[in-house]
Amino acid sequence: MNIRKIKAQIITDTVKKLFMDCNYFIGDDITAALKDGLKREKSPVGRSVLSQLLENNKIAAEEQIPICQDTGMAVLFVEYGDKVVIEDGSFEDAVLEGVRRAYEDGYLRKSVVSDPVFDRVNTGDNTPAVIHTRIVSGDKIKILAGGKGFGSENMSATAMLTPSKGVEGVKEFILDTVRKAGPNPCPPMVVGVGIGGTFEKAAQLAKMATLRDIDTKNSDERYAELEDELLSAINRMGFGPAGLGGSVTALGVNIETYPTHIAGMPVAVNICCHAARHKSAVI
Amino acid sequence: MKRLNLPLTEADVLDLKAGESVLLSGTMLTGRDAAHKRLYELIERGEELPVDIKGELIYYVGPAPAKPGYAVGPAGPTSSYRMDKYAQALMDLGLRGMIGKGARSQEVIDSIIRNKGVYFACIGGAAALIAKSIKREELLCYEDLGTEAVRRYTVEDFPCIVAIDCRGNNVYEDGVKRYSEERG
């Protein structure tokens, strides 16, 4: 395969469009789940909340304004083909410029502060982003982008379980994390779960799980069943839409896994609100 | 649905019941994490606040920028628990109530009861819809905080739900208990 040259501007334009689109246009999977929830929801207040969310998302798409004011910190999963060379610039600079342009030109909120503890001064352009890059063979670049709101991000957790805890231990930790989150992460939520790898790999898998459409299941039947079982258990908790009480607390549970060490069973739970925003592109 | 004009009177507040939906019209203040920290530090030092909070509602919001032709950008509530540390001091200085989303600490609930206040919830993530009821915004202070600056919103039929009333009834507890299907 020959070397393929890609202009930095193409990367910037693609990233800009991904972040604007994901903040204006909710996925069809979420719309279908909200409509389905409306049929199942037992609480009148809950049904009213779900109707308002559907209406909100319709307004956002029609007027091309953000679904939620928290347009998130920019997270990107990149599969970078090893035959690609960026012309006139660096890949990372091109990505960051795309984020900057999306948040400025797209009227998205700038929510990033420069230093987490001491300064906490807004960087003014929503950069830097969190970029996970994997070099793969090929001459293409695949970008999966998500704007991650922090109302739900703050409710996330990681545990280093011992293998003896088994599947029961995994379930217990996931359900405890959701129960502690309660009404805060803007239910009905999407629960991303990462199991395996190392401490940081589990968290990364959980983030990736939140960026997967909820109408897809894990390809391993055992995990697909676990996704269904956890979703039912969460929907028995009673938090409901907006946490005001009801039967639709979560829209989906997505699990991603990775091989792990003989001594461990890391589990990470990354919670996402109903505005589970993500878009992808291949360059 | 019940319609109320802002500022709320004590009689209005006494009449509110947790779980009821209301539409608010009038003016309210906005503020979230960074602004609360600054206000709280002024109170701790015994200094005067840059805005008069007496009788006001404060909406926990950091809006997105307004597109040309819009009065405000999308402006849904942020999680209230992060303001729990500061809420009591503001209530004790005469703040009538708060608008946000999610549960509050027992200290905040006690302060709502003691001060005959109220905590309203609006729908997290319904920012585009909620912004339709915000007709005007005016910057009051802390412009350097950007989205976190303190503003005055003029609202018409702003939709919210009484989450915690002045008797301490709490929809986040009662509503969830009612619909929980968990054993024990």
Coordinates of N, CA and C in Angstrom, one line a residue, chain A residues 42-45 49 52-53 55-56 59-60 63-69 107-110 151 154-155 179 183-184 186 233 236-239 242-246 274, chain B residues 32 62-68 70 74-79 81-82 101-103 121 123-129 132 147 159 161 171-172 175-176 179-182:
Chain A
K42 N -44.5 4.5 33.8 CA -45.7 4.5 34.6 C -46.0 5.8 35.2
S43 N -45.0 6.6 35.4 CA -45.3 7.9 36.1 C -45.7 9.0 35.1
P44 N -46.8 9.7 35.4 CA -47.2 10.8 34.5 C -46.2 11.9 34.4
V45 N -45.5 12.2 35.5 CA -44.4 13.2 35.5 C -43.3 12.7 34.6
V49 N -41.7 14.3 31.2 CA -40.3 14.6 31.0 C -39.8 14.0 29.7
Q52 N -41.0 16.0 26.8 CA -40.2 17.3 26.7 C -38.8 17.0 26.1
L53 N -38.2 15.9 26.4 CA -36.9 15.6 25.9 C -37.0 15.4 24.4
E55 N -39.2 16.7 22.4 CA -39.5 18.0 21.8 C -38.2 18.8 21.8
N56 N -37.4 18.7 22.9 CA -36.2 19.5 23.0 C -35.2 19.0 21.9
I59 N -36.3 20.4 18.5 CA -36.0 21.9 18.4 C -34.5 22.0 18.1
A60 N -33.6 21.3 18.8 CA -32.2 21.4 18.6 C -31.8 21.0 17.2
E63 N -33.3 23.8 14.6 CA -32.7 25.1 14.7 C -31.2 25.0 14.7
Q64 N -30.6 23.8 14.7 CA -29.2 23.6 14.8 C -28.6 24.4 16.0
I65 N -29.1 24.1 17.1 CA -28.6 24.6 18.4 C -28.3 23.4 19.3
P66 N -27.5 23.6 20.3 CA -27.1 22.4 21.1 C -28.3 21.8 21.9
I67 N -28.4 20.5 22.0 CA -29.4 19.8 22.7 C -29.3 20.2 24.2
C68 N -28.1 20.2 24.7 CA -27.9 20.6 26.1 C -26.8 21.7 26.1
Q69 N -26.9 22.6 27.2 CA -25.9 23.6 27.3 C -24.6 23.1 27.6
Y107 N -21.4 27.9 18.2 CA -22.1 28.3 19.4 C -22.3 27.3 20.4
L108 N -21.2 26.5 20.6 CA -21.2 25.5 21.7 C -20.5 26.1 22.9
R109 N -20.8 25.6 24.1 CA -20.3 26.1 25.3 C -18.8 25.7 25.5
K110 N -18.0 26.7 26.0 CA -16.6 26.4 26.3 C -16.5 26.0 27.8
G151 N -22.2 16.4 34.1 CA -23.2 16.0 35.1 C -23.1 14.5 35.3
N154 N -19.3 13.0 36.3 CA -18.9 13.0 37.7 C -19.5 11.9 38.5
M155 N -20.4 11.1 37.9 CA -21.1 10.0 38.6 C -20.4 8.7 38.3
R179 N -26.9 3.4 41.4 CA -27.7 3.8 42.5 C -27.2 5.1 43.2
P183 N -30.5 10.6 40.8 CA -31.1 11.6 39.9 C -30.1 12.5 39.2
N184 N -28.8 12.5 39.6 CA -27.9 13.5 39.2 C -27.4 13.4 37.7
C186 N -28.8 13.1 34.9 CA -29.8 13.3 33.9 C -30.3 12.1 33.3
A233 N -32.5 -4.3 35.7 CA -32.3 -4.1 37.2 C -32.3 -2.6 37.4
R236 N -35.7 -1.0 37.5 CA -36.5 -1.3 38.7 C -36.2 -0.3 39.9
M237 N -35.1 0.5 39.7 CA -34.6 1.3 40.9 C -35.6 2.4 41.2
G238 N -36.4 2.9 40.2 CA -37.4 3.9 40.5 C -37.0 5.4 40.3
F239 N -35.8 5.6 39.9 CA -35.3 7.0 39.7 C -36.2 7.7 38.6
A242 N -35.5 12.3 34.6 CA -35.0 13.4 35.4 C -34.9 13.1 36.9
G243 N -35.0 11.8 37.2 CA -34.8 11.4 38.6 C -36.0 11.7 39.5
L244 N -37.1 12.1 38.9 CA -38.3 12.5 39.7 C -39.2 11.4 40.0
G245 N -38.7 10.2 39.8 CA -39.5 9.0 40.1 C -40.1 8.4 38.8
G246 N -39.9 7.1 38.6 CA -40.5 6.5 37.4 C -39.8 5.2 37.0
H274 N -29.1 11.2 28.9 CA -29.9 10.7 27.7 C -29.3 11.4 26.4
Chain B
R32 N -23.5 29.5 39.1 CA -23.2 28.1 39.3 C -21.8 28.1 40.1
G62 N -25.2 27.4 33.4 CA -24.1 28.0 32.6 C -24.5 27.8 31.1
P63 N -25.1 28.8 30.5 CA -25.7 28.7 29.2 C -24.6 28.5 28.1
A64 N -25.1 27.9 27.0 CA -24.3 27.9 25.8 C -24.4 29.3 25.1
P65 N -23.5 29.7 24.3 CA -23.6 31.1 23.7 C -24.9 31.2 22.8
A66 N -25.5 32.4 22.7 CA -26.7 32.6 21.9 C -26.3 32.7 20.4
K67 N -27.0 32.0 19.6 CA -26.8 32.2 18.2 C -27.4 33.5 17.8
P68 N -26.9 34.1 16.7 CA -27.5 35.4 16.3 C -29.0 35.3 16.1
Y70 N -31.1 35.1 18.7 CA -31.6 34.4 19.9 C -31.4 35.3 21.1
P74 N -29.0 27.8 24.6 CA -29.5 26.7 25.3 C -29.1 26.9 26.8
A75 N -30.1 26.7 27.7 CA -29.8 27.0 29.1 C -30.6 26.1 30.1
G76 N -30.1 24.8 30.1 CA -30.7 23.9 31.1 C -30.0 23.9 32.4
P77 N -30.6 23.2 33.4 CA -30.0 23.3 34.8 C -28.7 22.4 34.9
T78 N -27.9 22.8 35.8 CA -26.7 22.0 36.1 C -27.0 21.3 37.5
S79 N -26.2 20.3 37.8 CA -26.4 19.5 39.0 C -26.2 20.4 40.3
Y81 N -26.1 19.6 43.6 CA -25.4 19.2 44.8 C -24.0 19.9 44.9
R82 N -23.4 20.4 43.7 CA -22.2 21.0 43.8 C -22.3 22.4 44.5
K101 N -31.1 20.8 39.3 CA -31.5 19.5 39.1 C -30.7 18.6 40.0
G102 N -31.4 17.5 40.5 CA -30.8 16.5 41.3 C -31.0 16.8 42.8
A103 N -30.6 15.8 43.6 CA -30.8 15.8 45.0 C -30.0 16.8 45.8
A121 N -36.9 22.0 40.5 CA -36.1 21.2 39.5 C -36.6 21.5 38.1
I123 N -35.8 20.2 33.9 CA -35.3 18.9 33.2 C -33.9 19.1 32.7
G124 N -33.0 18.3 33.2 CA -31.6 18.3 32.8 C -31.6 17.8 31.3
G125 N -30.9 18.6 30.5 CA -30.7 18.2 29.1 C -31.9 18.6 28.2
A126 N -32.8 19.5 28.7 CA -33.8 20.0 27.9 C -33.5 21.5 27.6
A127 N -32.3 21.8 27.4 CA -31.8 23.1 27.3 C -32.3 24.0 26.2
A128 N -32.5 23.3 25.0 CA -33.0 24.1 23.8 C -34.5 24.5 24.1
L129 N -35.2 23.6 24.7 CA -36.7 23.8 25.1 C -36.8 24.9 26.2
K132 N -36.5 28.6 25.4 CA -37.6 29.3 24.7 C -38.4 30.1 25.7
T147 N -19.4 31.7 30.8 CA -20.7 31.1 31.0 C -21.1 31.0 32.4
P159 N -40.7 26.5 32.8 CA -41.3 25.2 33.3 C -40.4 24.6 34.4
I161 N -40.6 22.0 38.4 CA -41.3 21.2 39.3 C -40.8 21.5 40.7
V171 N -39.3 15.4 46.4 CA -39.8 14.6 45.3 C -38.7 13.5 44.9
Y172 N -37.4 13.9 45.2 CA -36.3 12.9 44.8 C -36.4 11.7 45.7
G175 N -40.8 10.4 45.1 CA -41.1 9.9 43.7 C -40.4 8.6 43.5
V176 N -39.1 8.5 43.9 CA -38.3 7.3 43.6 C -38.9 6.1 44.4
Y179 N -41.9 4.5 42.8 CA -41.8 3.7 41.6 C -40.7 2.7 41.6
S180 N -40.1 2.6 42.8 CA -39.0 1.5 42.9 C -39.7 0.2 43.0
E181 N -39.1 -0.8 42.2 CA -39.7 -2.2 42.2 C -38.6 -3.1 42.8
E182 N -37.7 -2.5 43.6 CA -36.6 -3.3 44.2 C -37.2 -3.9 45.5

